[in-house]
mmCIF file of C-alpha atoms in Angstrom:
data_model
loop_
_atom_site.group_PDB
_atom_site.id
_atom_site.type_symbol
_atom_site.label_atom_id
_atom_site.label_comp_id
_atom_site.label_asym_id
_atom_site.label_seq_id
_atom_site.Cartn_x
_atom_site.Cartn_y
_atom_site.Cartn_z
ATOM 1 C CA UNK A 1 24.558 1.952 31.914
ATOM 2 C CA UNK A 2 28.299 3.004 31.987
ATOM 3 C CA UNK A 3 30.484 1.706 34.763
ATOM 4 C CA UNK A 4 32.957 4.050 36.400
ATOM 5 C CA UNK A 5 35.640 1.719 37.356
ATOM 6 C CA UNK A 6 38.800 1.936 35.231
ATOM 7 C CA UNK A 7 39.569 -1.794 35.533
ATOM 8 C CA UNK A 8 36.176 -2.533 34.083
ATOM 9 C CA UNK A 9 36.471 -0.239 31.263
ATOM 10 C CA UNK A 10 36.354 -3.066 28.602
ATOM 11 C CA UNK A 11 33.570 -4.867 30.186
ATOM 12 C CA UNK A 12 31.691 -1.454 30.443
ATOM 13 C CA UNK A 13 32.025 -0.905 26.731
ATOM 14 C CA UNK A 14 31.067 -4.467 25.970
ATOM 15 C CA UNK A 15 27.777 -4.072 28.128
ATOM 16 C CA UNK A 16 27.202 -0.742 26.852
ATOM 17 C CA UNK A 17 27.326 -2.021 23.288
ATOM 18 C CA UNK A 18 25.029 -4.957 23.977
ATOM 19 C CA UNK A 19 22.583 -2.631 25.743
ATOM 20 C CA UNK A 20 22.521 -0.410 22.811
ATOM 21 C CA UNK A 21 21.745 -3.273 20.333
ATOM 22 C CA UNK A 22 18.988 -4.367 22.778
ATOM 23 C CA UNK A 23 17.427 -0.933 22.712
ATOM 24 C CA UNK A 24 17.627 -0.598 18.855
ATOM 25 C CA UNK A 25 16.121 -4.260 18.507
ATOM 26 C CA UNK A 26 13.480 -3.456 20.867
ATOM 27 C CA UNK A 27 12.748 -0.191 19.137
ATOM 28 C CA UNK A 28 12.921 -1.636 15.705
ATOM 29 C CA UNK A 29 10.421 -4.315 16.582
ATOM 30 C CA UNK A 30 8.040 -1.966 18.226
ATOM 31 C CA UNK A 31 8.331 0.467 15.008
ATOM 32 C CA UNK A 32 7.936 -2.581 12.635
ATOM 33 C CA UNK A 33 4.887 -3.782 14.461
ATOM 34 C CA UNK A 34 3.421 -0.167 14.350
ATOM 35 C CA UNK A 35 4.264 0.926 10.688
ATOM 36 C CA UNK A 36 4.811 -2.357 8.833
ATOM 37 C CA UNK A 37 3.396 -5.570 10.293
ATOM 38 C CA UNK A 38 -0.184 -4.988 9.011
ATOM 39 C CA UNK A 39 0.989 -5.253 5.356
ATOM 40 C CA UNK A 40 4.240 -7.401 5.473
ATOM 41 C CA UNK A 41 3.260 -9.556 8.276
ATOM 42 C CA UNK A 42 4.467 -9.888 11.951
ATOM 43 C CA UNK A 43 7.347 -12.117 10.722
ATOM 44 C CA UNK A 44 8.095 -10.554 7.456
ATOM 45 C CA UNK A 45 6.527 -13.225 5.284
ATOM 46 C CA UNK A 46 4.086 -10.918 3.466
ATOM 47 C CA UNK A 47 0.468 -10.106 2.744
ATOM 48 C CA UNK A 48 -0.607 -6.722 0.992
ATOM 49 C CA UNK A 49 3.080 -6.213 1.179
ATOM 50 C CA UNK A 50 5.798 -7.922 -0.260
ATOM 51 C CA UNK A 51 7.623 -10.669 1.897
ATOM 52 C CA UNK A 52 10.839 -9.308 3.483
ATOM 53 C CA UNK A 53 12.054 -12.208 5.079
ATOM 54 C CA UNK A 54 13.252 -14.138 1.920
ATOM 55 C CA UNK A 55 17.035 -14.719 2.186
ATOM 56 C CA UNK A 56 17.642 -13.929 -1.285
ATOM 57 C CA UNK A 57 15.803 -10.526 -0.822
ATOM 58 C CA UNK A 58 17.986 -9.573 2.061
ATOM 59 C CA UNK A 59 20.999 -10.766 0.165
ATOM 60 C CA UNK A 60 20.482 -8.064 -2.368
ATOM 61 C CA UNK A 61 18.901 -5.426 -0.455
ATOM 62 C CA UNK A 62 21.342 -3.522 1.456
ATOM 63 C CA UNK A 63 20.332 -1.192 4.295
ATOM 64 C CA UNK A 64 20.539 2.080 2.138
ATOM 65 C CA UNK A 65 17.831 0.460 -0.214
ATOM 66 C CA UNK A 66 15.738 -0.379 2.817
ATOM 67 C CA UNK A 67 15.862 3.021 4.390
ATOM 68 C CA UNK A 68 15.153 4.716 1.130
ATOM 69 C CA UNK A 69 12.112 2.436 0.462
ATOM 70 C CA UNK A 70 10.875 3.292 3.946
ATOM 71 C CA UNK A 71 11.460 6.973 3.225
ATOM 72 C CA UNK A 72 9.936 7.204 -0.343
ATOM 73 C CA UNK A 73 7.643 4.372 -0.439
ATOM 74 C CA UNK A 74 6.208 3.294 -3.849
ATOM 75 C CA UNK A 75 3.866 6.120 -5.218
ATOM 76 C CA UNK A 76 0.477 4.579 -6.208
ATOM 77 C CA UNK A 77 1.650 1.146 -5.331
ATOM 78 C CA UNK A 78 0.177 0.301 -1.751
ATOM 79 C CA UNK A 79 3.621 0.949 -0.052
ATOM 80 C CA UNK A 80 3.398 4.487 1.726
ATOM 81 C CA UNK A 81 6.190 6.896 2.250
ATOM 82 C CA UNK A 82 7.327 7.287 5.961
ATOM 83 C CA UNK A 83 8.537 10.754 5.893
ATOM 84 C CA UNK A 84 7.689 11.572 9.285
ATOM 85 C CA UNK A 85 9.945 8.800 10.852
ATOM 86 C CA UNK A 86 13.373 9.969 12.156
ATOM 87 C CA UNK A 87 16.565 8.615 10.847
ATOM 88 C CA UNK A 88 17.081 6.626 13.949
ATOM 89 C CA UNK A 89 13.669 5.105 13.600
ATOM 90 C CA UNK A 90 14.150 4.048 9.942
ATOM 91 C CA UNK A 91 17.552 2.497 11.098
ATOM 92 C CA UNK A 92 16.025 0.662 13.897
ATOM 93 C CA UNK A 93 13.237 -0.655 11.432
ATOM 94 C CA UNK A 94 16.016 -1.782 8.870
ATOM 95 C CA UNK A 95 17.785 -3.291 11.739
ATOM 96 C CA UNK A 96 14.724 -5.328 12.703
ATOM 97 C CA UNK A 97 13.933 -6.479 9.007
ATOM 98 C CA UNK A 98 17.620 -7.588 8.644
ATOM 99 C CA UNK A 99 16.980 -9.820 11.501
ATOM 100 C CA UNK A 100 14.380 -11.750 9.760
ATOM 101 C CA UNK A 101 17.158 -14.025 8.013
ATOM 102 C CA UNK A 102 20.609 -14.923 8.945
ATOM 103 C CA UNK A 103 21.835 -13.466 5.623
ATOM 104 C CA UNK A 104 24.104 -10.551 5.057
ATOM 105 C CA UNK A 105 24.204 -8.359 1.885
ATOM 106 C CA UNK A 106 25.829 -10.155 -1.125
ATOM 107 C CA UNK A 107 29.018 -8.570 -2.452
ATOM 108 C CA UNK A 108 27.935 -5.965 -5.070
ATOM 109 C CA UNK A 109 28.764 -7.114 -8.673
ATOM 110 C CA UNK A 110 30.513 -4.422 -10.966
ATOM 111 C CA UNK A 111 28.085 -2.898 -13.311
ATOM 112 C CA UNK A 112 29.245 -2.417 -17.010
ATOM 113 C CA UNK A 113 27.965 0.088 -19.271
ATOM 114 C CA UNK A 114 24.818 -1.754 -20.707
ATOM 115 C CA UNK A 115 23.016 -1.255 -24.185
ATOM 116 C CA UNK A 116 19.634 0.069 -23.490
ATOM 117 C CA UNK A 117 18.214 -1.162 -26.751
ATOM 118 C CA UNK A 118 19.436 -4.586 -26.588
ATOM 119 C CA UNK A 119 18.295 -4.596 -22.941
ATOM 120 C CA UNK A 120 14.867 -3.693 -24.206
ATOM 121 C CA UNK A 121 14.702 -7.048 -26.202
ATOM 122 C CA UNK A 122 15.971 -9.188 -23.185
ATOM 123 C CA UNK A 123 13.727 -7.474 -20.939
ATOM 124 C CA UNK A 124 10.681 -8.323 -23.238
ATOM 125 C CA UNK A 125 11.837 -11.816 -23.638
ATOM 126 C CA UNK A 126 12.500 -12.533 -20.092
ATOM 127 C CA UNK A 127 10.993 -10.139 -17.775
ATOM 128 C CA UNK A 128 7.781 -8.554 -19.150
ATOM 129 C CA UNK A 129 5.484 -11.485 -18.371
ATOM 130 C CA UNK A 130 5.830 -10.834 -14.766
ATOM 131 C CA UNK A 131 7.000 -7.160 -14.380
ATOM 132 C CA UNK A 132 4.660 -5.905 -17.385
ATOM 133 C CA UNK A 133 5.787 -4.411 -20.931
ATOM 134 C CA UNK A 134 6.671 -1.176 -19.497
ATOM 135 C CA UNK A 135 7.808 -2.209 -16.111
ATOM 136 C CA UNK A 136 4.544 -1.393 -14.509
ATOM 137 C CA UNK A 137 4.446 -4.684 -12.187
ATOM 138 C CA UNK A 138 1.670 -7.155 -11.488
ATOM 139 C CA UNK A 139 -1.916 -6.200 -10.950
ATOM 140 C CA UNK A 140 -3.762 -6.048 -7.530
ATOM 141 C CA UNK A 141 -2.039 -6.325 -4.030
ATOM 142 C CA UNK A 142 0.086 -9.098 -2.546
ATOM 143 C CA UNK A 143 -2.705 -10.990 -1.149
ATOM 144 C CA UNK A 144 -4.118 -13.843 -3.102
ATOM 145 C CA UNK A 145 -7.636 -12.500 -3.559
ATOM 146 C CA UNK A 146 -6.336 -9.751 -6.004
ATOM 147 C CA UNK A 147 -3.395 -11.345 -7.497
ATOM 148 C CA UNK A 148 -3.153 -14.705 -9.542
ATOM 149 C CA UNK A 149 -3.174 -17.588 -7.050
ATOM 150 C CA UNK A 150 -0.586 -19.360 -9.088
ATOM 151 C CA UNK A 151 2.093 -16.590 -8.130
ATOM 152 C CA UNK A 152 3.393 -16.620 -4.615
ATOM 153 C CA UNK A 153 4.083 -12.749 -4.514
ATOM 154 C CA UNK A 154 3.115 -9.775 -6.726
ATOM 155 C CA UNK A 155 5.789 -8.911 -9.246
ATOM 156 C CA UNK A 156 6.976 -5.327 -8.397
ATOM 157 C CA UNK A 157 6.918 -2.268 -10.708
ATOM 158 C CA UNK A 158 10.131 -1.535 -11.887
ATOM 159 C CA UNK A 159 9.212 1.835 -13.395
ATOM 160 C CA UNK A 160 8.132 3.341 -10.133
ATOM 161 C CA UNK A 161 10.127 6.227 -9.096
ATOM 162 C CA UNK A 162 10.311 5.113 -5.758
ATOM 163 C CA UNK A 163 11.987 1.810 -6.575
ATOM 164 C CA UNK A 164 14.144 3.410 -8.914
ATOM 165 C CA UNK A 165 15.300 6.121 -6.438
ATOM 166 C CA UNK A 166 16.084 3.240 -3.771
ATOM 167 C CA UNK A 167 17.721 0.668 -5.846
ATOM 168 C CA UNK A 168 21.138 0.858 -7.287
ATOM 169 C CA UNK A 169 22.261 -0.640 -10.458
ATOM 170 C CA UNK A 170 24.478 -2.946 -8.638
ATOM 171 C CA UNK A 171 21.363 -4.105 -6.511
ATOM 172 C CA UNK A 172 19.147 -4.698 -9.781
ATOM 173 C CA UNK A 173 22.070 -6.501 -11.207
ATOM 174 C CA UNK A 174 22.538 -8.674 -7.998
ATOM 175 C CA UNK A 175 18.816 -9.532 -8.036
ATOM 176 C CA UNK A 176 19.052 -10.522 -11.752
ATOM 177 C CA UNK A 177 22.313 -12.735 -11.148
ATOM 178 C CA UNK A 178 20.911 -14.373 -7.828
ATOM 179 C CA UNK A 179 17.264 -14.484 -8.465
ATOM 180 C CA UNK A 180 15.155 -15.046 -5.415
ATOM 181 C CA UNK A 181 14.202 -18.390 -4.246
ATOM 182 C CA UNK A 182 10.676 -18.774 -3.197
ATOM 183 C CA UNK A 183 9.579 -16.498 -5.872
ATOM 184 C CA UNK A 184 9.185 -16.774 -9.755
ATOM 185 C CA UNK A 185 12.153 -14.578 -10.107
ATOM 186 C CA UNK A 186 15.135 -17.146 -11.203
ATOM 187 C CA UNK A 187 18.715 -16.428 -11.599
ATOM 188 C CA UNK A 188 19.435 -14.995 -15.079
ATOM 189 C CA UNK A 189 22.841 -16.474 -15.106
ATOM 190 C CA UNK A 190 21.542 -19.935 -14.616
ATOM 191 C CA UNK A 191 18.982 -19.059 -17.376
ATOM 192 C CA UNK A 192 21.785 -18.753 -19.743
ATOM 193 C CA UNK A 193 22.284 -14.877 -19.990
ATOM 194 C CA UNK A 194 25.693 -13.449 -19.777
ATOM 195 C CA UNK A 195 26.916 -10.847 -17.365
ATOM 196 C CA UNK A 196 26.954 -8.335 -20.544
ATOM 197 C CA UNK A 197 23.286 -9.330 -21.204
ATOM 198 C CA UNK A 198 22.371 -8.513 -17.644
ATOM 199 C CA UNK A 199 24.042 -5.149 -17.843
ATOM 200 C CA UNK A 200 21.926 -4.381 -20.940
ATOM 201 C CA UNK A 201 18.642 -5.238 -18.833
ATOM 202 C CA UNK A 202 20.141 -3.052 -15.983
ATOM 203 C CA UNK A 203 20.377 -0.201 -18.567
ATOM 204 C CA UNK A 204 17.062 -0.654 -19.826
ATOM 205 C CA UNK A 205 15.401 -0.720 -16.313
ATOM 206 C CA UNK A 206 17.260 2.456 -15.474
ATOM 207 C CA UNK A 207 15.972 4.145 -18.532
ATOM 208 C CA UNK A 208 12.563 4.148 -17.016
ATOM 209 C CA UNK A 209 13.586 7.103 -15.007
ATOM 210 C CA UNK A 210 13.741 9.257 -18.208
ATOM 211 C CA UNK A 211 10.044 8.406 -18.974
ATOM 212 C CA UNK A 212 6.995 10.614 -17.852
ATOM 213 C CA UNK A 213 5.862 9.390 -14.376
ATOM 214 C CA UNK A 214 3.649 6.190 -15.020
ATOM 215 C CA UNK A 215 -0.136 6.071 -14.358
ATOM 216 C CA UNK A 216 0.437 3.362 -11.822
ATOM 217 C CA UNK A 217 2.450 6.004 -9.802
ATOM 218 C CA UNK A 218 -0.536 8.551 -9.673
ATOM 219 C CA UNK A 219 -1.831 9.309 -6.274
ATOM 220 C CA UNK A 220 -5.422 10.479 -6.240
ATOM 221 C CA UNK A 221 -6.163 13.672 -4.716
ATOM 222 C CA UNK A 222 -9.100 14.701 -2.855
ATOM 223 C CA UNK A 223 -10.668 17.795 -1.564
ATOM 224 C CA UNK A 224 -12.192 16.496 1.678
ATOM 225 C CA UNK A 225 -12.559 13.314 3.711
ATOM 226 C CA UNK A 226 -16.354 13.295 3.632
ATOM 227 C CA UNK A 227 -19.206 14.082 1.434
ATOM 228 C CA UNK A 228 -21.834 16.289 3.254
ATOM 229 C CA UNK A 229 -24.772 18.022 2.037
ATOM 230 C CA UNK A 230 -27.747 19.925 4.201
ATOM 231 C CA UNK A 231 -31.180 18.376 3.352
ATOM 232 C CA UNK A 232 -34.175 20.774 2.490
ATOM 233 C CA UNK A 233 -36.490 18.284 4.279
ATOM 234 C CA UNK A 234 -36.937 16.649 7.744
ATOM 235 C CA UNK A 235 -35.279 13.326 8.700
ATOM 236 C CA UNK A 236 -38.233 11.094 7.912
ATOM 237 C CA UNK A 237 -38.734 12.606 4.278
ATOM 238 C CA UNK A 238 -35.019 12.698 3.759
ATOM 239 C CA UNK A 239 -34.577 9.024 4.749
ATOM 240 C CA UNK A 240 -37.297 8.121 2.096
ATOM 241 C CA UNK A 241 -35.567 10.186 -0.501
ATOM 242 C CA UNK A 242 -32.155 8.519 0.313
ATOM 243 C CA UNK A 243 -33.844 5.161 -0.194
ATOM 244 C CA UNK A 244 -35.235 6.089 -3.548
ATOM 245 C CA UNK A 245 -31.947 7.497 -4.782
ATOM 246 C CA UNK A 246 -30.182 4.298 -3.568
ATOM 247 C CA UNK A 247 -32.680 2.222 -5.651
ATOM 248 C CA UNK A 248 -32.296 4.575 -8.573
ATOM 249 C CA UNK A 249 -28.615 3.561 -9.093
ATOM 250 C CA UNK A 250 -29.424 -0.260 -8.685
ATOM 251 C CA UNK A 251 -28.040 -0.571 -5.295
ATOM 252 C CA UNK A 252 -29.475 -3.158 -2.984
ATOM 253 C CA UNK A 253 -30.904 -1.462 0.198
ATOM 254 C CA UNK A 254 -29.275 -3.421 3.228
ATOM 255 C CA UNK A 255 -30.717 -1.731 6.267
ATOM 256 C CA UNK A 256 -31.870 1.593 7.664
ATOM 257 C CA UNK A 257 -31.249 1.862 11.207
ATOM 258 C CA UNK A 258 -30.649 4.116 14.158
ATOM 259 C CA UNK A 259 -26.863 5.176 14.206
ATOM 260 C CA UNK A 260 -26.742 4.143 18.096
ATOM 261 C CA UNK A 261 -28.337 0.634 17.415
ATOM 262 C CA UNK A 262 -26.715 -1.995 19.623
ATOM 263 C CA UNK A 263 -24.551 0.771 21.300
ATOM 264 C CA UNK A 264 -27.300 1.624 23.623
ATOM 265 C CA UNK A 265 -30.390 0.088 25.259
ATOM 266 C CA UNK A 266 -33.050 -0.682 22.481
ATOM 267 C CA UNK A 267 -35.601 2.286 22.275
ATOM 268 C CA UNK A 268 -33.205 4.728 23.857
ATOM 269 C CA UNK A 269 -31.277 5.539 20.529
ATOM 270 C CA UNK A 270 -31.080 9.178 19.395
ATOM 271 C CA UNK A 271 -33.950 9.570 16.923
ATOM 272 C CA UNK A 272 -32.076 12.286 15.217
ATOM 273 C CA UNK A 273 -29.314 10.047 13.767
ATOM 274 C CA UNK A 274 -29.494 7.283 11.303
ATOM 275 C CA UNK A 275 -27.380 5.198 9.118
ATOM 276 C CA UNK A 276 -28.435 3.440 5.654
ATOM 277 C CA UNK A 277 -26.249 0.833 4.262
ATOM 278 C CA UNK A 278 -26.532 -0.285 0.587
ATOM 279 C CA UNK A 279 -24.518 -2.268 -1.888
ATOM 280 C CA UNK A 280 -23.791 -2.792 -5.519
ATOM 281 C CA UNK A 281 -22.363 -6.186 -5.295
ATOM 282 C CA UNK A 282 -21.121 -6.486 -8.823
ATOM 283 C CA UNK A 283 -19.098 -3.186 -8.138
ATOM 284 C CA UNK A 284 -18.115 -4.561 -4.749
ATOM 285 C CA UNK A 285 -16.516 -7.664 -6.301
ATOM 286 C CA UNK A 286 -14.875 -5.661 -8.815
ATOM 287 C CA UNK A 287 -13.148 -3.439 -6.396
ATOM 288 C CA UNK A 288 -12.322 -6.353 -4.002
ATOM 289 C CA UNK A 289 -10.482 -7.958 -6.932
ATOM 290 C CA UNK A 290 -8.160 -4.991 -7.220
ATOM 291 C CA UNK A 291 -7.561 -4.258 -3.546
ATOM 292 C CA UNK A 292 -9.305 -6.496 -0.710
ATOM 293 C CA UNK A 293 -8.864 -3.566 1.619
ATOM 294 C CA UNK A 294 -11.925 -1.785 0.224
ATOM 295 C CA UNK A 295 -13.749 -4.223 2.410
ATOM 296 C CA UNK A 296 -13.206 -1.792 5.083
ATOM 297 C CA UNK A 297 -15.412 0.886 3.547
ATOM 298 C CA UNK A 298 -17.758 -1.237 1.364
ATOM 299 C CA UNK A 299 -20.757 -1.908 1.389
ATOM 300 C CA UNK A 300 -21.847 1.835 1.073
ATOM 301 C CA UNK A 301 -22.788 3.621 4.239
ATOM 302 C CA UNK A 302 -24.758 7.022 4.513
ATOM 303 C CA UNK A 303 -25.376 8.934 7.551
ATOM 304 C CA UNK A 304 -28.402 11.076 8.332
ATOM 305 C CA UNK A 305 -28.128 13.336 11.148
ATOM 306 C CA UNK A 306 -29.868 16.442 12.613
ATOM 307 C CA UNK A 307 -27.410 18.878 14.180
ATOM 308 C CA UNK A 308 -28.435 22.521 15.436
ATOM 309 C CA UNK A 309 -31.713 22.249 13.464
ATOM 310 C CA UNK A 310 -29.932 21.147 9.980
ATOM 311 C CA UNK A 311 -30.502 17.780 8.581
ATOM 312 C CA UNK A 312 -27.328 16.466 7.089
ATOM 313 C CA UNK A 313 -26.610 13.458 4.868
ATOM 314 C CA UNK A 314 -23.072 12.459 4.625
ATOM 315 C CA UNK A 315 -20.610 9.552 3.675
ATOM 316 C CA UNK A 316 -17.008 9.160 3.494
ATOM 317 C CA UNK A 317 -15.082 10.188 0.398
ATOM 318 C CA UNK A 318 -13.782 7.252 -1.514
ATOM 319 C CA UNK A 319 -11.534 9.473 -3.369
ATOM 320 C CA UNK A 320 -9.484 10.200 -0.209
ATOM 321 C CA UNK A 321 -9.367 6.517 0.873
ATOM 322 C CA UNK A 322 -7.707 5.741 -2.580
ATOM 323 C CA UNK A 323 -5.161 8.062 -1.543
ATOM 324 C CA UNK A 324 -4.701 6.637 1.785
ATOM 325 C CA UNK A 325 -4.445 3.083 0.266
ATOM 326 C CA UNK A 326 -1.849 4.411 -2.132
ATOM 327 C CA UNK A 327 -3.129 2.088 -4.882
ATOM 328 C CA UNK A 328 -3.356 3.843 -8.343
ATOM 329 C CA UNK A 329 -5.306 0.885 -9.672
ATOM 330 C CA UNK A 330 -8.255 1.979 -7.256
ATOM 331 C CA UNK A 331 -8.175 5.660 -8.720
ATOM 332 C CA UNK A 332 -10.801 5.067 -11.276
ATOM 333 C CA UNK A 333 -13.201 2.907 -9.066
ATOM 334 C CA UNK A 334 -12.888 5.334 -6.181
ATOM 335 C CA UNK A 335 -13.525 8.303 -8.589
ATOM 336 C CA UNK A 336 -16.646 6.362 -9.918
ATOM 337 C CA UNK A 337 -17.686 5.913 -6.349
ATOM 338 C CA UNK A 338 -17.405 9.495 -5.538
ATOM 339 C CA UNK A 339 -19.627 10.399 -8.285
ATOM 340 C CA UNK A 340 -22.140 7.928 -7.312
ATOM 341 C CA UNK A 341 -22.083 8.896 -3.506
ATOM 342 C CA UNK A 342 -22.398 12.518 -4.393
ATOM 343 C CA UNK A 343 -25.353 11.873 -6.709
ATOM 344 C CA UNK A 344 -27.165 9.980 -4.197
ATOM 345 C CA UNK A 345 -26.702 12.563 -1.388
ATOM 346 C CA UNK A 346 -27.510 15.439 -3.489
ATOM 347 C CA UNK A 347 -30.841 13.693 -4.982
ATOM 348 C CA UNK A 348 -31.811 12.848 -1.321
ATOM 349 C CA UNK A 349 -31.249 16.622 -0.003
ATOM 350 C CA UNK A 350 -32.866 18.594 -2.845
#
């Protein structure tokens, strides 16, 4: 609150500045908790998302890089794009992330004109084992269930259009020069490379921009959030057909129960609404190894319900979930799940 006494003008400005900082800090903490903490952890130590609290990361990532990463995300690589946030909200989140470590951005190194061809050879020797032969990054998500347990974090995809748009050449070079303590990424200077060598690697990484969009940045599109078909039979007959269809694709039937079971007094459930749970455990384990979040919608669940005299069979559309999770590695699995779900539902409603 601004004071009106001239003699206290300096104090007013000081208090005003502190109040503004407090408001921004509070807003940043709230926005971070709302949009970022589920993946990056409440204290920025990572999880599904990369750890943000590493001092070396915050020394090389300037505010512009953080803001552009929030805005653009990483297409197909778990990190979504937060296009709906205002500039002030993005700045508040950046300010909160910046507070994870008492580290200011390091001075930007000068970047010379690198030799891309020479950089490709250096990249193959020093970077490809973690970041992939073509910069595609490590497989899986950041949690240990889907990445090699001997790696503390997942190596990011350097060919991702979101990363290339957010990271400047100077930031890439600073990362190569300094490395990141707490990760497998060491200092290239300490590893014996010269600044000219590092400039060549930067030139090679930057050249990924001129290549076609990699498969790892493909976001799966879907036509609807649910798969639904109208049955030609009554509920009991439809349930029997559904169970047979589940068995026909070698899924294990887990349960058939009223939709309201457990939610209302036993015996008073709506007799026109049922759920059928089933699972292909081999498929489930395969999908969990790619992205542990599939546990949110697997095992498979089908709903059978009568609405306005029509018996409907429905399930979620896995293709839509792949898009929500923003993980291109799930695309093939979710497309396969979509086909299996559709076949089961159509067979049970004929």
